[in-house]
Amino acid sequence: MSSKERRQSSIPDSVENAVWLNPDDQSVYWSQNVLDFYYGGDSQFCYSTYMGQTPLDREWWGGVLGYCGDGYMQETHVRAWCNKLIQDRETKYRRGTSSSNTFRWTILPPNFIDLLAEQDNDAYGYATGSVELYPPFWDVDTVYIPVSKEKEGWVILKIDMHSLKITVYFTNKCDALNCGERFCIHRRIHQILVEFESLFLWFLGRIQYWENAGLSEADALDYTGDVVWPTSEHRVGRNSGVILCMLLQNLVQNSVLPNWQERNMQDACMRYRRFMADQLYSARFIPH
Ligand SMILES: [Zn+2]
C-alpha cells in the first residue's frame, strides 16, 4: 500500500509510546506500548480502566491484536470497546464543548440481551441511570446493542427510542437462502428479533420507560430493515467483531458511515485492532 493510500485511511497510526490516561508513579516501569507488553511485557497481566478490576493477560491483548483466539474478537474485547466509547461520551459531555444533541445515545454491553433473558437485575442499571456513565433510556434518542450469537455472527441493533424503530447493522453481506455457513446470522436474525422484541418491551414496562419519557405506550418494535457495512463482497470471517467495533465508533461519533476507502480489508482490520489495543492499553492503571 502506498503512503498516499495510507494517509487517506481513517484509522490512526499505531503509537510508539503510550500517553497514559491515568499517569501513576509506576508508569515508568510499564511497557511503552501494547505490542511491547504482548511480546514479553513488564508483568503477566495489567489492568485497563475500561475493564475495571479484570486482570488482562497477554492472551487477552493478543485477542485484540488478532494474534490469539484464532483471530476472533471475544465478547470481552467488544465489551472493553463499548466501555471506552461510553467513557469518551461522558468525557466530552463534561467538557461541554459539543452540542447536547451529540450525547443522546447509549451503548449497552454485548451481554445485555442475556441479562434480559435471565431477568438479571444488572440489566436495570444500564437503563435507569443508576450505573455510572450509562444515561437513562428516557434521556437518549438512540440505543445501540451489539449482539453475538456465535463468534462470527456479530450485529448491532439500533433502536430509536421515540418511535421504537429498530435497524439491524450487519458486518457482512450474505445471500441467506444460499448461504453455506453452518451458523448464518442473516438466517437467524428474524428469530433473534422476535425474542428480543418481547424481552425489550417487557423491560421497558419494568423501568416505567413510557411514564419517564412522557410517551404513550407502544406494544411492538417497528423493524425498518438492514444496513450492511462495509458493502464490499469479501467475506469478513474472523474480522466480524473488529468491523463491529469500527461500526460502533462511526455510528456514535458521526451517525453516518464513511465510504470504505480501504483496498485491503485484512490490512485495515489489523490496523484497527492495533488502534483499539493502543487505546485500551493507554488506560492502564493500578487498582487500589
Ligand atoms: Zn450467511
XYZ file of C-alpha atoms and ligand atoms in Angstrom:
289
model
C 0.000 0.000 0.000
C 1.419 3.405 -0.943
C 1.830 6.125 1.660
C -0.769 8.194 -0.182
C -3.380 5.497 0.307
C -2.411 5.144 3.942
C -2.934 8.841 4.515
C -6.468 8.562 3.188
C -7.239 5.918 5.736
C -9.467 6.859 8.650
C -7.568 4.546 11.006
C -4.955 6.363 13.127
C -1.337 5.207 13.062
C -0.116 2.998 15.888
C 1.699 4.632 18.810
C 5.352 4.141 19.784
C 4.859 5.332 23.332
C 1.541 5.217 25.095
C 0.266 8.505 26.507
C -1.186 7.341 29.803
C -4.726 8.315 30.591
C -4.037 7.833 34.313
C -0.342 8.502 34.958
C 0.988 6.741 38.051
C 4.418 6.829 39.716
C 4.759 3.237 38.490
C 4.089 4.183 34.857
C 7.808 4.494 34.082
C 8.172 0.728 34.619
C 5.367 -0.184 32.237
C 5.940 -1.493 28.722
C 5.866 1.527 26.459
C 3.220 0.240 24.107
C 0.811 -2.641 23.807
C 2.992 -4.613 21.413
C 5.912 -4.474 23.863
C 3.569 -5.685 26.563
C 2.379 -8.530 24.397
C 5.914 -9.644 23.495
C 7.336 -10.201 26.956
C 5.993 -7.223 28.841
C 6.784 -5.932 32.288
C 4.294 -8.248 34.012
C 1.999 -11.227 33.469
C -1.099 -9.082 33.243
C -2.200 -5.495 33.593
C -5.403 -3.506 34.054
C -7.245 -1.038 31.850
C -9.844 1.306 33.305
C -12.135 0.132 30.515
C -12.189 -3.341 32.066
C -12.073 -2.279 35.707
C -10.634 -4.871 38.108
C -10.333 -7.621 35.486
C -6.700 -8.707 35.031
C -5.819 -8.645 31.329
C -3.121 -11.115 30.392
C -1.006 -11.462 27.289
C -3.616 -13.673 25.674
C -6.315 -11.050 26.180
C -4.229 -8.376 24.471
C -3.307 -10.872 21.769
C -7.019 -11.372 21.172
C -7.477 -7.672 20.439
C -4.380 -7.611 18.231
C -5.524 -10.673 16.279
C -2.661 -12.942 17.424
C -4.615 -15.197 19.808
C -8.007 -16.872 19.901
C -7.784 -17.840 16.248
C -8.269 -14.193 15.299
C -11.815 -13.912 16.602
C -12.806 -10.980 18.797
C -14.313 -12.243 22.037
C -17.278 -10.676 23.803
C -14.924 -9.300 26.471
C -12.970 -7.344 23.834
C -16.120 -5.853 22.359
C -17.262 -5.004 25.874
C -13.999 -3.132 26.531
C -14.531 -1.141 23.338
C -18.134 -0.311 24.291
C -16.860 0.836 27.683
C -14.319 3.074 26.009
C -16.912 4.669 23.725
C -19.311 5.299 26.599
C -16.473 6.718 28.719
C -15.499 9.057 25.836
C -19.093 10.175 25.638
C -19.016 11.137 29.305
C -15.660 12.936 28.993
C -16.855 15.036 26.068
C -20.153 15.689 27.784
C -18.365 17.024 30.889
C -16.177 19.306 28.782
C -19.368 20.732 27.357
C -17.786 21.743 24.048
C -20.205 19.907 21.755
C -23.913 20.451 21.305
C -26.071 18.443 23.681
C -27.611 16.529 20.760
C -24.265 14.790 20.334
C -24.780 12.822 23.523
C -28.289 11.490 23.158
C -27.223 7.868 22.714
C -26.064 4.942 24.755
C -24.365 1.616 24.047
C -25.373 -1.389 26.097
C -22.817 -4.132 26.778
C -22.838 -7.171 24.474
C -24.293 -9.426 27.172
C -27.331 -7.179 27.662
C -29.770 -9.470 25.862
C -28.608 -12.372 28.019
C -29.199 -10.252 31.121
C -32.717 -9.519 29.841
C -33.411 -13.171 29.108
C -32.204 -14.200 32.571
C -34.126 -11.320 34.165
C -30.851 -10.359 35.785
C -31.091 -7.274 37.985
C -27.882 -5.932 36.452
C -29.824 -5.075 33.301
C -31.659 -2.239 35.064
C -28.554 -0.221 35.885
C -27.784 0.245 32.189
C -31.235 1.693 31.529
C -32.212 3.751 34.558
C -29.127 5.883 35.146
C -28.130 4.052 38.315
C -24.870 2.709 36.832
C -22.209 5.351 36.307
C -21.698 6.507 32.690
C -24.937 4.950 31.407
C -27.664 7.549 30.791
C -31.275 6.523 31.453
C -33.210 5.437 28.374
C -35.527 8.435 28.662
C -32.570 10.819 28.249
C -31.393 9.427 24.926
C -32.711 9.194 21.368
C -30.818 6.097 20.330
C -29.820 2.832 21.993
C -27.153 0.634 20.379
C -26.846 -3.020 21.345
C -24.061 -5.219 19.963
C -25.217 -8.810 19.727
C -23.337 -12.014 19.013
C -24.913 -15.433 18.827
C -21.768 -17.143 17.601
C -18.237 -15.790 17.489
C -18.595 -14.792 13.834
C -22.148 -13.574 13.978
C -21.952 -10.012 15.238
C -24.704 -7.467 14.564
C -25.728 -4.138 16.068
C -29.326 -3.363 16.945
C -30.067 0.352 16.732
C -33.287 1.446 18.399
C -34.877 4.847 18.023
C -36.368 5.317 21.477
C -39.163 7.667 20.373
C -40.569 5.634 17.505
C -39.186 2.215 18.578
C -37.894 1.831 15.051
C -35.212 -0.815 15.015
C -32.449 -1.184 12.427
C -30.035 -4.102 12.172
C -26.419 -3.453 11.152
C -24.659 -6.427 9.642
C -20.899 -6.673 9.264
C -21.069 -8.749 6.111
C -23.177 -9.310 3.059
C -24.935 -12.605 2.672
C -27.455 -14.229 0.427
C -29.078 -16.095 3.312
C -31.023 -18.518 1.123
C -27.856 -19.824 -0.483
C -25.523 -19.263 2.442
C -23.280 -22.244 3.140
C -22.303 -21.171 6.659
C -23.323 -23.525 9.433
C -24.255 -20.535 11.538
C -25.611 -17.656 9.468
C -26.666 -14.610 11.470
C -28.685 -13.356 8.480
C -30.788 -16.503 8.533
C -31.271 -16.303 12.322
C -31.957 -12.608 12.617
C -35.735 -12.886 12.423
C -35.817 -15.264 15.370
C -33.358 -13.096 17.309
C -35.565 -10.032 16.763
C -38.759 -11.837 17.747
C -37.186 -12.921 21.037
C -35.629 -9.524 21.609
C -38.875 -7.650 20.984
C -40.857 -9.344 23.714
C -37.992 -9.102 26.230
C -37.321 -5.463 25.457
C -40.963 -4.362 25.636
C -41.370 -6.185 28.938
C -38.207 -4.472 30.188
C -39.411 -1.005 29.129
C -42.526 -1.611 31.187
C -40.469 -2.640 34.197
C -38.378 0.549 34.141
C -41.527 2.642 33.568
C -39.999 3.921 30.385
C -43.231 5.340 28.978
C -44.058 7.369 32.053
C -40.498 8.614 32.431
C -40.164 9.550 28.760
C -43.632 11.101 28.568
C -44.621 8.866 25.676
C -47.652 6.722 25.103
C -47.026 3.039 25.426
C -46.177 1.031 22.309
C -46.755 -2.699 22.002
C -44.369 -3.515 19.162
C -40.995 -2.632 17.724
C -41.036 -1.233 14.199
C -38.492 -3.126 12.123
C -37.144 -0.777 9.456
C -34.606 -3.039 7.793
C -30.946 -3.839 7.467
C -27.777 -1.926 6.821
C -24.687 -3.794 5.674
C -21.326 -2.150 6.278
C -18.895 -2.247 4.680
C -20.639 -3.086 1.446
C -17.749 -4.996 -0.100
C -18.281 -8.537 -1.305
C -15.425 -10.025 0.706
C -16.295 -12.449 3.452
C -15.266 -10.915 6.751
C -14.960 -14.181 8.734
C -12.731 -13.636 11.744
C -12.934 -9.879 11.321
C -16.646 -9.614 12.055
C -16.028 -8.448 15.643
C -13.408 -5.887 14.567
C -15.712 -4.458 11.937
C -18.473 -4.300 14.535
C -16.203 -2.146 16.719
C -15.417 0.169 13.784
C -19.093 0.379 13.000
C -19.982 1.270 16.591
C -17.379 4.011 16.712
C -18.595 5.510 13.449
C -22.249 5.302 14.416
C -21.876 7.051 17.756
C -19.355 9.648 16.636
C -20.704 10.623 13.238
C -24.052 8.899 12.832
C -23.039 8.434 9.205
C -20.962 5.603 7.849
C -17.853 6.550 5.930
C -17.218 5.269 2.457
C -14.943 2.333 2.911
C -11.656 3.516 1.435
C -9.563 0.551 2.397
C -8.448 -1.546 -0.550
C -7.294 -4.350 1.667
C -9.776 -5.236 4.363
C -7.452 -7.605 6.186
C -4.807 -4.895 6.468
C -7.391 -2.336 7.604
C -8.731 -4.694 10.263
C -5.241 -5.421 11.589
C -4.512 -1.695 11.852
C -7.824 -1.062 13.569
C -7.070 -3.851 16.059
C -3.794 -2.126 16.901
C -5.622 1.205 17.256
C -8.105 -0.433 19.645
C -5.291 -2.092 21.612
C -3.392 1.223 21.838
C -6.493 2.979 23.136
C -7.293 0.291 25.697
C -3.669 -0.026 26.830
C -3.238 3.740 27.292
C -5.886 3.459 30.026
C -3.597 1.189 32.037
C -3.861 1.718 35.785
C -3.124 0.044 39.119
C -6.241 -0.846 41.086
C -6.007 0.221 44.730
Zn -24.872 -16.254 5.699
